Short mmCIF file of C-alpha atoms and ligand atoms in Angstrom, two decimals:
data_model
loop_
_atom_site.label_atom_id
_atom_site.label_comp_id
_atom_site.label_asym_id
_atom_site.label_seq_id
_atom_site.Cartn_x
_atom_site.Cartn_y
_atom_site.Cartn_z
CA MET A 1 133.82 56.43 148.86
CA ARG A 2 133.93 53.04 150.32
CA LYS A 3 136.47 51.94 147.86
CA SER A 4 139.09 54.45 149.29
CA VAL A 5 138.30 53.00 152.58
CA ILE A 6 139.39 49.61 151.46
CA THR A 7 142.38 50.58 149.51
CA LEU A 8 143.48 52.22 152.81
CA ALA A 9 143.20 49.61 154.96
CA VAL A 10 144.63 46.91 151.97
CA ALA A 11 147.78 49.49 152.00
CA VAL A 12 147.96 48.96 155.71
CA THR A 13 147.43 45.22 155.81
CA VAL A 14 150.27 44.89 152.86
CA GLY A 15 152.42 47.34 154.61
CA LEU A 16 152.81 45.04 157.72
CA GLY A 17 154.35 42.06 156.02
CA THR A 18 157.13 41.31 158.50
CA SER A 19 159.84 39.67 158.30
CA LEU A 20 161.54 38.41 161.38
CA GLY A 21 165.79 38.76 161.36
CA GLY A 22 168.27 39.64 163.16
CA MET A 23 168.71 41.14 166.51
CA PRO A 24 165.43 39.97 168.35
CA ALA A 25 165.32 43.15 170.55
CA LYS A 26 165.38 45.29 167.27
CA THR A 27 162.73 43.31 165.59
CA GLU A 28 160.44 43.69 168.93
CA ALA A 29 160.89 47.54 168.84
CA ALA A 30 160.27 47.77 165.16
CA SER A 31 156.94 45.36 165.73
CA ILE A 32 156.05 47.88 168.26
CA SER A 33 156.40 50.77 166.21
CA LYS A 34 154.78 49.14 163.20
CA LEU A 35 151.74 48.26 165.56
CA LYS A 36 151.79 52.26 166.55
CA GLU A 37 152.01 53.30 162.94
CA GLU A 38 148.78 50.47 162.19
CA GLN A 39 147.10 52.29 165.02
CA ASN A 40 147.06 55.61 163.38
CA LYS A 41 146.54 54.30 160.14
CA ILE A 42 143.21 52.86 161.65
CA HIS A 43 142.82 56.28 163.27
CA GLU A 44 142.61 57.87 159.79
CA GLN A 45 140.20 55.14 158.74
CA ARG A 46 137.88 56.34 161.40
CA SER A 47 137.95 60.03 160.08
CA ASP A 48 137.62 58.84 156.78
CA LEU A 49 134.54 57.06 157.41
CA ASN A 50 133.26 59.92 159.83
CA SER A 51 133.32 61.93 156.68
CA ASP A 52 131.79 59.53 154.54
CA ILE A 53 128.82 59.03 157.04
CA ASN A 54 128.60 62.80 157.47
CA GLN A 55 128.42 63.24 153.38
CA ALA A 56 125.89 59.97 153.31
CA ASN A 57 123.68 62.12 155.76
CA ASP A 58 123.79 64.94 153.90
CA LYS A 59 122.75 62.99 150.69
CA ILE A 60 119.92 61.50 152.82
CA THR A 61 118.77 65.04 153.93
CA ASN A 62 119.03 66.33 150.40
CA LEU A 63 116.96 63.28 148.87
CA GLN A 64 114.54 63.72 151.78
CA ASP A 65 113.90 67.73 150.98
CA GLN A 66 113.60 66.54 147.26
CA GLN A 67 110.90 63.86 148.19
CA ALA A 68 109.10 66.30 150.60
CA SER A 69 108.76 68.66 147.44
CA VAL A 70 107.70 65.90 145.05
CA LYS A 71 104.89 64.84 147.56
CA SER A 72 103.75 68.21 148.02
CA GLU A 73 103.46 68.39 143.90
CA LEU A 74 101.87 65.29 144.19
CA LYS A 75 99.42 66.28 146.31
CA ARG A 76 98.66 69.52 144.33
CA LEU A 77 98.08 67.14 140.92
CA ASP A 78 96.04 64.64 142.84
CA LEU A 79 93.72 67.84 143.97
CA ALA A 80 93.76 69.09 140.50
CA ILE A 81 92.89 65.68 138.74
CA SER A 82 89.89 65.05 141.01
CA ASP A 83 88.70 68.31 140.60
CA ALA A 84 89.11 67.56 136.60
CA ALA A 85 87.70 64.50 136.97
CA THR A 86 84.30 65.99 138.73
CA LYS A 87 84.25 68.81 136.09
CA ILE A 88 84.17 66.22 133.14
CA ASP A 89 81.29 64.39 135.06
CA GLU A 90 79.49 67.37 135.16
CA GLN A 91 80.19 68.16 131.45
CA ALA A 92 79.55 64.60 130.39
CA ALA A 93 75.68 64.83 132.05
CA LYS A 94 75.10 68.15 130.59
CA ILE A 95 75.86 66.82 127.18
CA GLU A 96 73.59 63.94 127.71
CA GLU A 97 71.06 66.46 128.83
CA THR A 98 71.59 68.28 125.81
CA LYS A 99 71.42 65.84 123.62
CA ALA A 100 68.14 64.64 125.09
CA GLN A 101 66.85 68.09 124.54
CA ILE A 102 67.82 68.08 120.81
CA ALA A 103 66.32 64.83 120.38
CA THR A 104 62.86 66.11 121.59
CA LEU A 105 63.34 69.14 119.59
CA GLN A 106 63.75 67.11 116.40
CA GLU A 107 60.94 64.93 117.13
CA GLU A 108 58.63 68.49 117.80
CA THR A 109 60.05 69.74 114.56
CA LYS A 110 59.30 66.77 112.57
CA ILE A 111 55.87 66.51 113.62
CA LEU A 112 55.25 70.73 113.13
CA LYS A 113 57.19 70.41 109.52
CA GLU A 114 54.72 67.68 108.77
CA ARG A 115 51.54 69.44 109.97
CA ILE A 116 53.00 72.66 107.95
CA LYS A 117 53.24 70.71 104.95
CA LYS A 118 49.88 69.39 105.19
CA ARG A 119 48.57 72.97 105.55
CA ASN A 120 50.68 74.38 102.82
CA VAL A 121 49.07 71.39 100.82
CA LEU A 122 45.57 72.47 101.45
CA LEU A 123 46.13 75.89 101.58
CA LYS A 124 47.60 75.77 97.65
CA ASP A 125 44.91 73.48 96.73
CA ARG A 126 42.28 76.28 98.22
CA ALA A 127 44.24 78.94 96.26
CA ARG A 128 44.45 76.75 93.12
CA SER A 129 40.79 76.50 93.56
CA TYR A 130 40.37 80.05 93.54
CA GLN A 131 42.53 80.61 90.26
CA ASP A 132 40.60 77.70 88.28
CA THR A 133 37.07 79.35 89.13
CA GLY A 134 38.45 82.58 87.96
CA GLY A 135 39.88 84.38 91.11
CA MET A 136 37.96 84.15 94.53
CA VAL A 137 34.84 82.06 92.85
CA ASN A 138 34.15 80.40 96.14
CA TYR A 139 34.01 83.47 97.98
CA LEU A 140 32.03 85.24 95.30
CA ASP A 141 29.56 82.14 95.25
CA VAL A 142 29.33 82.88 98.73
CA LEU A 143 28.87 86.62 98.26
CA MET A 144 26.72 86.26 95.46
CA GLY A 145 24.08 84.00 97.34
CA SER A 146 23.25 86.75 99.49
CA THR A 147 19.88 87.38 99.94
CA SER A 148 20.03 90.95 101.27
CA PHE A 149 22.57 93.65 101.74
CA SER A 150 22.87 92.93 105.30
CA ASP A 151 23.45 89.29 104.64
CA PHE A 152 25.59 90.19 101.96
CA ILE A 153 27.78 92.63 104.55
CA ASP A 154 27.78 89.01 106.90
CA ARG A 155 28.81 86.97 104.22
CA ALA A 156 31.75 89.18 103.12
CA ASN A 157 32.70 89.43 106.94
CA ALA A 158 32.58 85.65 107.06
CA VAL A 159 34.81 85.49 104.05
CA ALA A 160 37.12 88.11 105.24
CA THR A 161 37.57 86.26 108.35
CA ILE A 162 38.18 82.77 106.76
CA MET A 163 40.55 84.55 104.53
CA GLN A 164 42.30 86.05 107.21
CA ALA A 165 42.22 82.86 109.33
CA ASP A 166 43.78 80.80 106.38
CA GLN A 167 46.63 83.74 106.57
CA ASP A 168 46.99 83.74 110.27
CA ILE A 169 47.40 79.92 110.28
CA LEU A 170 49.66 80.15 107.70
CA LYS A 171 51.98 82.85 109.66
CA GLN A 172 51.57 81.00 112.39
CA HIS A 173 53.00 77.91 111.22
CA GLU A 174 55.74 79.80 109.97
CA ALA A 175 56.67 81.17 113.20
CA ASP A 176 56.70 78.05 115.32
CA LYS A 177 58.66 76.36 112.47
CA ASN A 178 60.97 79.24 112.56
CA GLU A 179 61.22 79.24 116.24
CA LEU A 180 61.81 75.83 116.79
CA GLU A 181 64.56 75.90 113.86
CA GLU A 182 66.13 78.82 116.32
CA LYS A 183 65.87 76.61 119.29
CA GLN A 184 67.40 73.63 117.73
CA THR A 185 70.57 75.71 116.44
CA GLN A 186 71.01 77.26 119.67
CA VAL A 187 70.88 73.77 121.20
CA GLU A 188 73.49 72.37 118.69
CA LYS A 189 75.48 75.53 119.47
CA GLU A 190 75.27 74.69 123.25
CA LEU A 191 76.14 70.86 122.62
CA ALA A 192 79.14 71.82 120.46
CA SER A 193 80.40 74.12 123.02
CA LEU A 194 80.12 71.54 125.84
CA LYS A 195 81.73 68.89 123.80
CA LYS A 196 85.08 71.04 123.01
CA MET A 197 84.57 71.81 126.70
CA LEU A 198 84.78 68.18 127.57
CA ALA A 199 87.83 67.64 125.46
CA ASP A 200 89.76 70.20 126.81
CA LEU A 201 89.23 68.76 130.03
CA GLU A 202 90.14 65.41 129.10
CA THR A 203 93.23 66.70 127.39
CA MET A 204 93.74 68.60 130.56
CA ASN A 205 93.21 65.18 132.86
CA LYS A 206 95.65 63.40 130.66
CA GLN A 207 98.38 66.09 131.02
CA LEU A 208 97.91 66.07 134.77
CA THR A 209 97.83 62.22 134.78
CA ALA A 210 101.13 62.14 132.75
CA GLN A 211 102.65 64.81 135.34
CA LYS A 212 101.72 62.87 138.07
CA ALA A 213 102.97 59.42 136.45
CA GLU A 214 106.25 61.36 136.09
CA LYS A 215 106.30 62.76 139.41
CA ASP A 216 105.60 59.17 140.91
CA LYS A 217 108.53 58.10 139.27
CA LEU A 218 110.82 60.58 140.27
CA LEU A 219 109.43 59.65 143.87
CA GLY A 220 110.47 56.20 143.48
CA SER A 221 113.78 56.67 142.09
CA LEU A 222 114.11 59.39 145.09
CA GLU A 223 113.03 56.92 147.49
CA SER A 224 114.99 54.21 146.15
CA GLN A 225 118.35 56.57 146.03
CA GLU A 226 117.43 57.20 149.85
CA HIS A 227 117.42 53.52 150.60
CA GLU A 228 120.54 52.51 148.74
CA ALA A 229 121.94 55.95 150.61
CA HIS A 230 120.92 54.10 154.07
CA GLU A 231 122.17 50.87 153.40
CA GLY A 232 125.42 52.32 152.14
CA MET A 233 125.43 54.59 155.64
CA LEU A 234 124.64 51.54 157.73
CA ASP A 235 127.60 49.12 155.86
CA LEU A 236 129.71 52.39 156.80
CA LYS A 237 128.41 52.64 160.55
CA GLU A 238 129.09 48.56 161.34
CA GLN A 239 132.32 49.35 159.64
CA GLU A 240 132.65 52.61 161.94
CA GLU A 241 132.05 50.52 165.08
CA ILE A 242 134.40 47.70 164.13
CA LEU A 243 137.13 50.01 163.26
CA ALA A 244 136.61 51.91 166.33
CA ALA A 245 136.29 48.74 168.56
CA GLN A 246 139.89 47.65 166.71
CA GLU A 247 141.44 50.60 167.93
CA ILE A 248 141.11 49.80 171.60
CA SER A 249 141.83 46.24 171.08
CA ILE A 250 145.01 47.00 169.01
CA GLN A 251 146.04 49.38 171.91
CA LYS A 252 145.76 46.73 174.27
CA THR A 253 147.66 44.24 172.09
CA ILE A 254 150.61 47.07 172.03
CA LYS A 255 150.59 46.99 175.77
CA LEU A 256 150.33 43.16 176.12
CA GLU A 257 153.34 42.85 173.39
CA GLN A 258 155.24 45.50 175.56
CA GLU A 259 154.74 43.64 178.76
CA ARG A 260 155.55 40.17 177.25
CA GLN A 261 158.40 41.87 175.82
CA ALA A 262 159.77 43.19 179.25
CA LYS A 263 159.52 40.07 180.55
CA GLU A 264 161.21 38.57 178.02
CA ALA A 265 164.25 40.72 178.39
CA ALA A 266 164.11 40.67 182.12
CA ALA A 267 163.80 36.78 181.88
CA ALA A 268 166.71 36.72 179.13
CA ALA A 269 169.14 39.12 181.48
CA ALA A 270 168.22 36.64 184.59
CA ALA A 271 169.33 33.80 182.44
CA ALA A 272 172.56 35.67 180.95
CA ALA A 273 173.17 36.59 184.75
CA ALA A 274 172.63 33.09 185.84
CA LYS A 275 175.17 31.61 182.70
CA LYS A 276 177.63 34.27 183.70
CA LYS A 277 177.79 33.50 187.26
CA ALA A 278 177.82 29.73 186.61
CA ALA A 279 180.42 29.95 184.22
CA ALA A 280 182.38 32.36 187.02
CA SER A 281 181.88 29.63 190.10
CA SER A 282 182.30 26.33 188.39
CA ASN A 283 184.14 24.95 185.27
CA SER A 284 181.73 21.61 184.93
CA GLY A 285 178.35 22.41 183.75
CA SER A 286 179.24 24.18 180.52
CA SER A 287 176.06 25.12 178.52
CA SER A 288 173.80 21.89 178.66
CA ASN A 289 172.22 23.12 181.90
CA SER A 290 171.11 26.33 180.38
CA SER A 291 168.10 25.44 178.18
CA SER A 292 165.46 27.48 180.17
CA PRO A 293 162.55 27.06 177.37
CA SER A 294 160.71 30.50 177.96
CA ALA A 295 163.16 32.68 178.09
CA ALA A 296 165.65 31.84 174.63
CA ALA A 297 162.58 30.46 173.02
CA PRO A 298 162.03 32.52 170.03
CA GLN A 299 158.28 33.12 169.26
CA VAL A 300 156.88 31.04 166.49
CA SER A 301 154.12 31.38 164.38
CA SER A 302 153.67 27.58 163.83
CA GLY A 303 151.74 26.36 166.89
CA SER A 304 150.30 30.12 167.35
CA PHE A 305 146.90 28.95 166.12
CA THR A 306 144.32 26.55 166.83
CA ARG A 307 141.51 25.17 165.25
CA PRO A 308 138.29 27.37 166.23
CA ALA A 309 135.98 24.69 165.99
CA PRO A 310 135.24 20.72 165.79
CA GLY A 311 133.54 19.46 162.57
CA VAL A 312 133.89 19.12 158.80
CA VAL A 313 134.68 21.93 156.55
CA THR A 314 131.68 22.51 154.38
CA SER A 315 132.67 25.13 152.25
CA GLY A 316 136.02 26.82 151.84
CA TYR A 317 137.61 30.23 151.08
CA GLY A 318 137.20 31.86 147.49
CA GLY A 319 134.48 31.92 144.62
CA ARG A 320 131.07 30.53 145.40
CA TRP A 321 127.58 30.92 143.94
CA GLY A 322 128.79 33.65 141.85
CA SER A 323 130.05 35.44 144.68
CA PHE A 324 133.08 35.38 146.92
CA HIS A 325 132.97 33.61 150.34
CA TRP A 326 135.78 35.21 152.78
CA GLY A 327 135.98 32.62 155.13
CA VAL A 328 135.74 28.71 155.78
CA ASP A 329 132.58 27.18 157.14
CA ILE A 330 132.79 24.57 159.88
CA ALA A 331 130.01 22.38 160.35
CA GLN A 332 129.20 19.96 163.43
CA SER A 333 125.87 19.02 164.42
CA GLY A 334 124.64 18.60 168.24
CA ASN A 335 124.10 21.22 171.01
CA ASN A 336 126.42 23.06 172.90
CA VAL A 337 129.28 22.76 170.03
CA PRO A 338 132.18 25.20 171.47
CA ILE A 339 133.82 27.88 169.51
CA VAL A 340 137.26 28.98 171.13
CA ALA A 341 139.86 31.77 170.20
CA ALA A 342 142.10 30.39 167.22
CA ALA A 343 145.21 32.53 169.08
CA ASP A 344 146.05 34.46 171.82
CA GLY A 345 144.13 37.70 171.59
CA VAL A 346 141.89 40.62 172.88
CA VAL A 347 138.08 40.65 171.84
CA SER A 348 137.38 43.77 169.64
CA VAL A 349 133.79 43.18 168.91
CA ALA A 350 131.00 40.90 170.08
CA HIS A 351 127.58 41.78 168.71
CA TYR A 352 124.72 40.99 166.92
CA SER A 353 125.03 41.72 162.78
CA SER A 354 122.36 41.24 160.51
CA SER A 355 124.48 39.46 158.44
CA TYR A 356 126.70 37.63 160.44
CA GLY A 357 124.32 37.12 163.49
CA ASN A 358 126.22 36.68 166.92
CA VAL A 359 129.82 37.55 165.80
CA VAL A 360 133.19 37.75 167.75
CA TYR A 361 136.11 39.62 166.37
CA ILE A 362 139.55 39.28 167.89
CA SER A 363 142.81 41.26 167.46
CA HIS A 364 146.07 38.82 167.91
CA SER A 365 149.65 40.05 167.83
CA ILE A 366 151.77 36.99 166.84
CA ASN A 367 155.45 37.30 165.79
CA GLY A 368 154.79 41.10 165.88
CA GLN A 369 152.03 40.46 163.04
CA VAL A 370 148.74 41.56 163.83
CA TYR A 371 145.97 39.10 162.76
CA THR A 372 142.05 39.28 163.35
CA THR A 373 139.92 36.06 163.10
CA VAL A 374 136.09 36.55 162.96
CA TYR A 375 133.59 33.89 164.43
CA ALA A 376 130.02 34.07 162.87
CA HIS A 377 126.65 32.91 163.19
CA MET A 378 126.99 31.69 166.66
CA SER A 379 123.82 30.86 168.89
CA GLY A 380 125.73 33.07 171.62
CA TYR A 381 129.05 34.29 172.96
CA GLN A 382 130.54 34.47 176.22
CA VAL A 383 133.09 37.39 175.73
CA SER A 384 133.38 40.92 175.68
CA PRO A 385 134.95 43.63 174.07
CA GLY A 386 138.45 44.67 175.52
CA GLN A 387 138.76 40.94 177.14
CA THR A 388 142.08 39.32 176.56
CA VAL A 389 141.82 35.70 175.38
CA SER A 390 143.81 32.55 175.20
CA LYS A 391 144.23 30.38 172.39
CA GLY A 392 141.77 27.62 172.55
CA GLN A 393 139.56 29.46 175.18
CA ARG A 394 135.95 29.44 174.51
CA ILE A 395 134.39 32.39 173.24
CA GLY A 396 130.63 31.06 172.20
CA THR A 397 128.70 28.49 170.87
CA MET A 398 128.34 26.99 167.03
CA GLY A 399 125.03 28.53 165.68
CA ASN A 400 122.70 29.45 162.83
CA THR A 401 121.95 33.11 163.60
CA GLY A 402 122.22 36.20 161.01
CA ASP A 403 122.43 35.30 157.25
CA SER A 404 123.17 31.34 157.63
CA HIS A 405 121.25 27.98 156.62
CA GLY A 406 122.11 25.59 158.78
CA GLN A 407 124.32 25.18 161.97
CA HIS A 408 127.82 26.26 161.15
CA LEU A 409 130.92 28.38 162.18
CA HIS A 410 131.91 31.10 159.68
CA PHE A 411 135.48 31.78 160.12
CA GLU A 412 137.37 34.55 158.71
CA LEU A 413 141.43 35.65 159.00
CA TYR A 414 142.83 39.19 158.31
CA LYS A 415 146.41 39.87 158.06
CA GLY A 416 146.53 42.68 160.06
CA PRO A 417 143.52 44.72 161.52
CA TRP A 418 140.12 43.91 160.21
CA ALA A 419 138.92 45.84 156.77
CA TYR A 420 135.82 45.46 154.84
CA HIS A 421 136.71 42.24 152.34
CA SER A 422 140.22 41.80 152.68
CA ALA A 423 140.03 38.24 154.39
CA ILE A 424 142.71 35.95 153.37
CA ASN A 425 142.69 32.03 153.08
CA PRO A 426 143.39 30.84 156.51
CA ILE A 427 144.32 27.62 155.29
CA GLY A 428 147.98 26.98 155.68
CA ILE A 429 147.95 29.52 158.91
CA VAL A 430 145.22 28.05 161.22
CA PRO A 431 145.25 24.42 161.25
CA ILE A 432 141.73 23.67 159.87
ZN1 LIG B 501 130.65 30.87 155.53
#
């Protein structure tokens, strides 16, 4: 959209190349109509800029809405991630606990199995010795050794008790062993399920983190887009300010041009009348006396401009440091170095710009051609918008404000009204 503005501005500038010739009155009338045409074109540029600014504002609002929604999504993701992290910690703690339980159970099972094994050996030995001695010899020995029936009963009971005890021990050991194994299986199952849950949580956490990174990236891109939109808009805003101010100064230039033309016409008429009167009344003088310098002298372009500042040219117009230098730099050390208007004109802008520092723009109408001069990086200025200035009149002091390295004047010349990046080389027009 900026391009269209530049194109328009260039079109205006190109359309202004006036060639003076023929009858002066006609040319001057033409120059007035051209100035008016120019004013209309500036008005059109302003409308274009306004719609560009509105578009930029809409874009910014839209980007800000998108950012707000991404931010709320990021907040939700942050909460989900911290929730997942808490659950992961809990699961990990549970797993550690379960693992400790399993280790204890394994130790207990080992000891118990060892005991069972020893018992089994013992019981087997006993059973083998029964067989070797023909069945329940040991028990029978015990029984046969009884001295009376009641002794026999006692001994039989004792044998039965011992046998039962053996059986009970064996059963108990079996039960213990089964219980332990069951417990171990159960705990291992629990561990497997915990591990699966942990893995699921970790996967979820990974997904959330990836989502968050993506949203972060999106937010970053939206923010940088907004920044760019702002920069573009600020640029346009400054342009709009300058164009608006220019409209006023060009109006005033038209008025001054009209007044000057009226004055010239009156002076020419007076001179013609005087000449006629002189010719009629006397015959001697002829034309040698009639040279009144202000009346008949045509406006000249050479001599219309003067050097805007004392000092040396440190940088000319054109390509520099891989970019384009749209003006000429003139440097002079010392305090209070004066900056003067390069030609008669009307101040359109006198303000502070982040790039140009303290800067003054002046509209000129020279020979029916509008020029604009720009004086940048001044330490201060002493003119205000709308003020009429004359060639060589002090407008400010050389300085080092804005995007500048060292005290100097950055001077720009435009053929026609100011338009972004359309300054011309002043060498050959302004005596620098
Ligand atoms: Zn410069």
